[in-house]
XYZ file of C-alpha atoms in Angstrom:
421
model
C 2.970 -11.001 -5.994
C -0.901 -10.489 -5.508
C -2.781 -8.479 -8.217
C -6.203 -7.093 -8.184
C -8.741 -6.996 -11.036
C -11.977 -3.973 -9.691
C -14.363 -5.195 -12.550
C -13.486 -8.998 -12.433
C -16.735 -10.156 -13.743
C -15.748 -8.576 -16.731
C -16.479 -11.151 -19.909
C -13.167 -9.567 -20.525
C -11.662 -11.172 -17.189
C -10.408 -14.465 -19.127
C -8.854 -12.497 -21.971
C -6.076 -11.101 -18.711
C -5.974 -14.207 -16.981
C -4.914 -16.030 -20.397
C -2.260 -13.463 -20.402
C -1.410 -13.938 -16.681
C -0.932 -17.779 -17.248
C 1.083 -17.732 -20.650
C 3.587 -15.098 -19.735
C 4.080 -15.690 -15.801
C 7.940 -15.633 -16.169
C 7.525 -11.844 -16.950
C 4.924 -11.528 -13.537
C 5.238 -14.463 -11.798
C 1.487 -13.793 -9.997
C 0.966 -15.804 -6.998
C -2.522 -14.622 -6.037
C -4.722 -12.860 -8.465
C -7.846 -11.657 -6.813
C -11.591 -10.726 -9.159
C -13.799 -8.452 -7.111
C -16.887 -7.334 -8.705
C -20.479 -6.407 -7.082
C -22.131 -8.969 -9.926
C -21.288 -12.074 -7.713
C -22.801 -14.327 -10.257
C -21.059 -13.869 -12.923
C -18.024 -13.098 -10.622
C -18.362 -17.001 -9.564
C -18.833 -17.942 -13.402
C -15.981 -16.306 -14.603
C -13.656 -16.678 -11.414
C -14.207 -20.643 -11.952
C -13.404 -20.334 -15.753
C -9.906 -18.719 -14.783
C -9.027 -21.314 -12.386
C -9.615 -23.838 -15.352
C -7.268 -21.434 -17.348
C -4.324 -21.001 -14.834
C -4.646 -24.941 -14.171
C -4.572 -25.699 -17.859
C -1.675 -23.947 -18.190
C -0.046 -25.160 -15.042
C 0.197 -21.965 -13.242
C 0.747 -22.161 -9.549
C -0.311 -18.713 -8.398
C -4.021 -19.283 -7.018
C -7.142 -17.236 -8.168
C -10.087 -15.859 -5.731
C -12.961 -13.600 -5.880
C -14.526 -11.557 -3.994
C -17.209 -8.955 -3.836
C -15.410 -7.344 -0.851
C -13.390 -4.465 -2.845
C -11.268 -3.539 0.834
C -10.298 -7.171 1.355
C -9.545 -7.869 -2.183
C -7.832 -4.460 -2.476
C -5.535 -5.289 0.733
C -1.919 -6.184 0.013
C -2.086 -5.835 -3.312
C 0.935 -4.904 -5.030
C -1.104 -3.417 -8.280
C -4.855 -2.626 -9.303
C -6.365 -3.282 -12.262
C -9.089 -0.969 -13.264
C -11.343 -2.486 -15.942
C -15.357 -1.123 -14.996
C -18.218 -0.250 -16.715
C -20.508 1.694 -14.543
C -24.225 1.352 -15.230
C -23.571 -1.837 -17.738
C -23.873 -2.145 -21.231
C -27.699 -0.877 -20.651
C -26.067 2.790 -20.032
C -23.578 2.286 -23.158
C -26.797 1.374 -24.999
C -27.952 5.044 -24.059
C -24.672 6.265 -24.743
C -24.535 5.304 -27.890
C -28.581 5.974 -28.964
C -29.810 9.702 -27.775
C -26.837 11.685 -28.965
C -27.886 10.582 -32.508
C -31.113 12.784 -31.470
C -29.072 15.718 -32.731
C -26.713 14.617 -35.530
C -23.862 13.866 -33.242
C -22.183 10.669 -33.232
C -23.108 7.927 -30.383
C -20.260 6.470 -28.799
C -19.095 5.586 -25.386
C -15.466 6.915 -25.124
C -16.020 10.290 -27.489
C -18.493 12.991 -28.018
C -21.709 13.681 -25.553
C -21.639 9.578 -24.664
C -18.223 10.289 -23.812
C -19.073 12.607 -21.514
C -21.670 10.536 -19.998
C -19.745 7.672 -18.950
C -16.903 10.084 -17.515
C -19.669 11.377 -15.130
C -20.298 8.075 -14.170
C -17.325 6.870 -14.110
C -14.457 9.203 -12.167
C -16.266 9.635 -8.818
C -16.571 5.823 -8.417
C -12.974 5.400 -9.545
C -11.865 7.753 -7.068
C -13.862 6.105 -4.450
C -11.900 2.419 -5.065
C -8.766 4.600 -5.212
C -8.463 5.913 -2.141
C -9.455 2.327 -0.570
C -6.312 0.838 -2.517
C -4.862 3.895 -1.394
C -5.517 3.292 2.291
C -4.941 -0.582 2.413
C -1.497 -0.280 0.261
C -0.416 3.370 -0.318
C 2.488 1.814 -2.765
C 0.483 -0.143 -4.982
C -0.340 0.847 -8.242
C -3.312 1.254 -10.172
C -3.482 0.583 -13.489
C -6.536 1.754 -15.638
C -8.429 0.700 -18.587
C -11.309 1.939 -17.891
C -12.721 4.580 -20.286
C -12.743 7.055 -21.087
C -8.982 6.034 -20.210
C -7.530 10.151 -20.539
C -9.987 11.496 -18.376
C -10.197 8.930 -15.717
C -6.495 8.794 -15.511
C -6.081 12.554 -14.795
C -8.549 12.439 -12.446
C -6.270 9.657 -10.821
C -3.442 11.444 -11.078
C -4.703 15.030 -10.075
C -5.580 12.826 -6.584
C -2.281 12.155 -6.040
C -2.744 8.068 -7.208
C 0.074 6.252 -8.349
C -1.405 5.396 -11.219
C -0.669 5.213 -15.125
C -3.492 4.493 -17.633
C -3.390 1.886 -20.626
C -5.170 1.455 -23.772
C -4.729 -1.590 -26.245
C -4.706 0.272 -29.557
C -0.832 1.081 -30.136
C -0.174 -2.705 -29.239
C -3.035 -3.568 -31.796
C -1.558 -1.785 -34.267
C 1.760 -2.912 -33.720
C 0.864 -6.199 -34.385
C -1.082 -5.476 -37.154
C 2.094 -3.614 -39.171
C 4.520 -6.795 -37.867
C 2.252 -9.180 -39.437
C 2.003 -7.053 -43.002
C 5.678 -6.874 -42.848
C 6.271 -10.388 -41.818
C 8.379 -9.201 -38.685
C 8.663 -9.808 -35.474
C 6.403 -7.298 -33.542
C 9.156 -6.593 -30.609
C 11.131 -5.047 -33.134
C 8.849 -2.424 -33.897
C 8.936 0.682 -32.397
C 5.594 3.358 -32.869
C 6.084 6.839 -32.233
C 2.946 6.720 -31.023
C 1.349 10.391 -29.752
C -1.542 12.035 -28.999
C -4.678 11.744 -26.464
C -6.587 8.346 -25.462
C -8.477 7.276 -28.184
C -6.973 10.265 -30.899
C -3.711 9.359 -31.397
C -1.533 8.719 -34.640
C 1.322 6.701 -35.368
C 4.066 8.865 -36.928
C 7.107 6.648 -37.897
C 7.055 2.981 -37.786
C 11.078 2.411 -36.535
C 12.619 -1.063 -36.892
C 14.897 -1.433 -34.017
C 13.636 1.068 -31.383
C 13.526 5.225 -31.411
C 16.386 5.907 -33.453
C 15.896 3.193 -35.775
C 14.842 3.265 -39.870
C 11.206 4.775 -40.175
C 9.387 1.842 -42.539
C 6.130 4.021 -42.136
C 6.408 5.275 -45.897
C 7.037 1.701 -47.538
C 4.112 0.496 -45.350
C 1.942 2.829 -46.155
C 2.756 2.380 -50.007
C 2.691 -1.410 -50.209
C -0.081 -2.075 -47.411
C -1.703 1.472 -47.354
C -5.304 -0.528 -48.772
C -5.064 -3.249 -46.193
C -4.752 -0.800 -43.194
C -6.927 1.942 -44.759
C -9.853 -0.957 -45.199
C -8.973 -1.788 -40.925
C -9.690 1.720 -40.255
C -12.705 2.414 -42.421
C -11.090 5.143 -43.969
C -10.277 6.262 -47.400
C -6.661 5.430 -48.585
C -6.113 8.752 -50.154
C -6.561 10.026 -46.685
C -3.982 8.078 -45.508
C -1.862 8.869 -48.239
C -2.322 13.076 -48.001
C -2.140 12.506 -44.245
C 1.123 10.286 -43.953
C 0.381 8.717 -40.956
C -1.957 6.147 -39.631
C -4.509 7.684 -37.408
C -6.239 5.628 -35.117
C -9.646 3.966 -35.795
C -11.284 6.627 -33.650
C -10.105 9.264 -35.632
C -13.238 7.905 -37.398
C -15.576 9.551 -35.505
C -13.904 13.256 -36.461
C -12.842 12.510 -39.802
C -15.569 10.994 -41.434
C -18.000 12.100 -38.197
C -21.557 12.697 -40.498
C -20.749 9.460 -42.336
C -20.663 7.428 -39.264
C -23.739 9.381 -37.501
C -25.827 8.019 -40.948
C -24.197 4.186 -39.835
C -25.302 4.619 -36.579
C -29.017 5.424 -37.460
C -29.647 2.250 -39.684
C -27.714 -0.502 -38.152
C -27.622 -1.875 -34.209
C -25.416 0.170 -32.115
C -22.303 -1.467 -31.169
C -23.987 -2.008 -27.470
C -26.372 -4.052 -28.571
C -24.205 -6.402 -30.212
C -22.005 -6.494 -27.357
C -24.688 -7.763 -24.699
C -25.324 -10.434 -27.462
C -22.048 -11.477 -27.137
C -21.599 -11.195 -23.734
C -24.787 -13.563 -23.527
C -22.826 -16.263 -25.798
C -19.835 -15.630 -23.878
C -21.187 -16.041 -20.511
C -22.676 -19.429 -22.132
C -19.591 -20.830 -23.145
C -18.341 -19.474 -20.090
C -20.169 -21.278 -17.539
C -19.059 -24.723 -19.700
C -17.367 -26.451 -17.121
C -15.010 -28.519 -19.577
C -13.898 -25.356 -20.992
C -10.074 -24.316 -19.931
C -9.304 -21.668 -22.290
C -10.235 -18.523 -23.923
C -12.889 -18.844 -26.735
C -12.419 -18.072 -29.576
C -15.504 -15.323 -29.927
C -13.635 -13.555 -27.235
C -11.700 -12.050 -30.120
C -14.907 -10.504 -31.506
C -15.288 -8.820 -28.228
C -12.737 -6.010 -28.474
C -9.730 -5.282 -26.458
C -7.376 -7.455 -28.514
C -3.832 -8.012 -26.839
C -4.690 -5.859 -23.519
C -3.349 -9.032 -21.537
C 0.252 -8.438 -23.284
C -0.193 -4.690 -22.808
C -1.354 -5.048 -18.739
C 1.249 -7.992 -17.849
C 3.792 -5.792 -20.100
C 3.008 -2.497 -17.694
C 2.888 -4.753 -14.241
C 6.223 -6.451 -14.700
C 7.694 -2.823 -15.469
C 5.966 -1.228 -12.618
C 6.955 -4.046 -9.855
C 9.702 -5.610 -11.135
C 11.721 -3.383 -13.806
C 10.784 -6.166 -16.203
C 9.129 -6.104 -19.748
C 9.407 -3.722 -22.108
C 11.660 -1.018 -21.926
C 9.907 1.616 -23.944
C 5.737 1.324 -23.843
C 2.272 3.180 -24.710
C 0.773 4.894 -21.678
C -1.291 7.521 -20.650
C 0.440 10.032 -18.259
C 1.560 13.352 -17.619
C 2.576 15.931 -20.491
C 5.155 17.771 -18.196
C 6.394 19.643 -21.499
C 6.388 16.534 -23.385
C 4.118 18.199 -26.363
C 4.744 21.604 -25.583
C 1.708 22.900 -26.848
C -0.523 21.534 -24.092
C -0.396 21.848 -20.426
C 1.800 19.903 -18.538
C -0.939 18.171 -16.661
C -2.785 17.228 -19.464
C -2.923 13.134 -19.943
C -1.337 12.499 -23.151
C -0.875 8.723 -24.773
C 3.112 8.592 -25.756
C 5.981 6.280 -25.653
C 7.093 6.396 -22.460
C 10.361 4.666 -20.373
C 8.429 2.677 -17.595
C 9.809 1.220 -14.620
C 9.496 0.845 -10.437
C 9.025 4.783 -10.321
C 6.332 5.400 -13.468
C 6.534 6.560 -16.834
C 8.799 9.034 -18.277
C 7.384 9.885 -21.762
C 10.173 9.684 -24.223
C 10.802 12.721 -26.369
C 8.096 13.741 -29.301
C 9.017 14.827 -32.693
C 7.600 18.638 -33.434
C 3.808 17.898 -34.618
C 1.694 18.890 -37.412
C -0.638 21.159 -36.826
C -3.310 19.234 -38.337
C -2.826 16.696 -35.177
C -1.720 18.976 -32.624
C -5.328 21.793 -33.089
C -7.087 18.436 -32.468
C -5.308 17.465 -29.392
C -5.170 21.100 -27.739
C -9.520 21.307 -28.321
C -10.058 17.695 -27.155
C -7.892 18.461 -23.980
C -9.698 21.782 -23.170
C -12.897 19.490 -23.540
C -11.071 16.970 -21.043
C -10.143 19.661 -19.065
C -14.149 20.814 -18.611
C -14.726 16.930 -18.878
C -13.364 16.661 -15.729
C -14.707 19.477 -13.467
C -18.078 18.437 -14.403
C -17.567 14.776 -13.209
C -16.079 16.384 -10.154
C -18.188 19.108 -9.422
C -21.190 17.948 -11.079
C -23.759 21.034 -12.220
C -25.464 21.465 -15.540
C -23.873 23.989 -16.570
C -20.616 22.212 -16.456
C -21.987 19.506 -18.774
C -22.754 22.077 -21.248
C -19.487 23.658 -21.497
C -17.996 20.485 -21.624
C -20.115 19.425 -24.265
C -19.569 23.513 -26.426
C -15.609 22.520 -26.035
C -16.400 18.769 -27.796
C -15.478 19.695 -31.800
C -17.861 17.052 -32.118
C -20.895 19.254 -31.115
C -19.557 22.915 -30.323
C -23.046 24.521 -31.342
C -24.924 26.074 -28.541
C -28.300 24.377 -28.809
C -27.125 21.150 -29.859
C -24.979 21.564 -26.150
C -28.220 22.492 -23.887
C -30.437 19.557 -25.502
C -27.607 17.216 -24.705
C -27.319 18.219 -21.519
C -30.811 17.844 -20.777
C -30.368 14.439 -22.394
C -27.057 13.185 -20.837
C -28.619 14.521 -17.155
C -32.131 12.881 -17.870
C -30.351 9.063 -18.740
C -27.926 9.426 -15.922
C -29.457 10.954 -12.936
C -29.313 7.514 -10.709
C -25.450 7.929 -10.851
C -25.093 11.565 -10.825
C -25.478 12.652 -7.094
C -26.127 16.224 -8.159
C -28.941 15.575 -10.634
């Protein structure tokens, strides 16, 4: 089985391969190619995972490559997992929106937007070379924003499914409080990429007892703290709402955050520094432990998890993905990208049936999809005046001149990777 990782050189890279080597019974990987235009730290981290797989006593053999159609040939799946324009272009992402009140972050709001724009035409591009060496594989995305760049997949006719580590974080999280085993927890988990909530907490599996209200009352603090969130809210609200419901809930509290502290992509590219330090180590054969502090906690579970389902009907029956609606929340469209329970296996994702939703949840989800909606054609068809509609639809900015000075912003820091600019 050969698997592909587009964004290898990812300080990320070892968090996957530590996956790849501990659970190689459910993918048994017997080449795992890293391709990634930043050949040096491609080399760094590609020698780093062979220490890894050989610690571990893995057989399958690891290569990298800056070749994308070589390293894209034969491969039964693609893993997605790129940051176009570096953390220097998150560092804009997060910084000039803040020019206008409006939170600065680089999977929501007008930093959101940014990186989409960036973002989807280059992921189509390495698409339709996987598509054209391998038309079966599949391609498996993390890259954010996760929603939009998965539609954009799927609206090409991809066989693709995206993936986003926060229901698996969260699942752990509630095992642990509860002193469980985390398999036997079952989320219904619902909503968009990065606005979802988690409605029951089911021992068992879909039909099984909802421990959501006794969580909530003996651990509501604990979680409430995680989040950064009130625990009244959590309490009127009775559900846990992911930690970037932040950003809308509690929106001008994190904007005042934002402007006296370091953005988040600052400390990042420190991090990455120290990491690429320890990194280049030659006695180390395993993860560090600062990797932790990086984000994307348990995505190696989630991505071998989703492989073994998708080639070999293995893992996890029932998992988080990002896919279709068709009718599964009936108050979207049916090709809106929605993040839901779904039964994976060899042919996709069929999202497993959604409880009726609260309207509180369900407004939120039909004006963020009419914003992915615009999202999208802008990133595809480029113009300004796309970008500004996109950005009127965002409930995170919706005002008229806050939308035209954005777009003058968002155009001015990204015009070397918008074609149309």
């Amino acid at each position: 089985m050969k698997l592909t990782v587009v964004g290898g050189g990812s300080t990320y890279t070892p968090e996957l391969v530590d996956g790849f080597a501990r659970l190689r019974d459910t993918l048994p990987v017997t080449e795992l190619v890293l391709t990634d235009p930043a050949t040096e730290r491609l080399e760094l981290i590609g020698a780093l995972s062979r220490r890894i797989f050989a610690r571990q006593d893995h057989p399958g053999t690891i290569t990298t490559t800056a070749d994308l159609d070589a390293a894209v040939d034969g491969a039964d799946a693609v893993l997605l997992q790129l940051r176009v324009g570096g953390q220097a272009a998150r560092q804009q992402d997060e910084t000039w929106p803040l020019e206008c009140g409006c939170v600065g972050q680089e999977t929501t709001g007008a930093g959101g937007l940014a990186k989409a724009l960036r973002t989807v035409p280059v992921v189509l591009d390495i698409a339709e070379r996987v598509r054209r060496a391998n038309p079966d594989a599949w391609i498996i995305d993390f890259t954010n924003p996760v929603g939009i760049v998965t539609r954009a997949l799927l609206q090409a006719g991809h066989k693709a499914l995206g993936l986003c580590n926060v229901a698996i974080g969260l699942q752990r999280k509630f095992a642990a409080l509860l002193d469980t085993d985390p398999a036997g927890l079952h989320l219904d988990h619902v909503g968009l990429n990065h606005l979802t909530w988690e409605t029951a907490v089911r021992r068992g599996g879909p039909d099984g007892e909802d421990v959501l209200p006794r969580l909530l009352s003996a651990h509501g603090g604990t979680i409430a703290a995680d989040l950064r969130l009130p625990r009244p809210l959590l309490d009127r609200l009775g559900v846990v709402p992911s930690y970037y419901l932040r950003y809308f809930y509690a929106h001008d509290e994190v904007v005042r955050e934002q402007r006296t502290k370091p953005s988040r992509a600052a400390e990042v590219a420190d991090m990455e520094r120290r990491l690429l330090a320890l990194y280049a180590d030659p006695a180390l054969a395993e993860k560090p432990a600062l990797l932790a502090q990086r984000g994307g906690a348990y995505y190696s579970e989630a991505a071998v998890d989703l492989a073994a389902a998708l080639l070999r009907g293995a893992g996890s029956p029932h998992q988080v993905v990002n896919t279709y609606n068709n009718g599964t929340l009936p108050f979207l469209p049916d090709d809106a990208v929605i993040e839901v329970q779904a039964a994976v296996g060899p042919k996709g994702a069929n999202p497993l049936p959604v409880s009726p939703v609260d309207p509180l949840f369900a407004g939120l989800m039909a004006s963020v999809t009419a914003y992915e909606n615009l999202a999208l054609e802008a990133a595809l068809h480029g113009t300004r005046d796309r970008v500004f509609h996109a950005l009127l639809a965002h409930p995170l900015i919706g005002q008229y001149a806050y939308a035209d000075k954005l777009t003058d912003d968002l155009v001015a820091h990204n015009r070397e990777h918008l074609t149309w600019a």
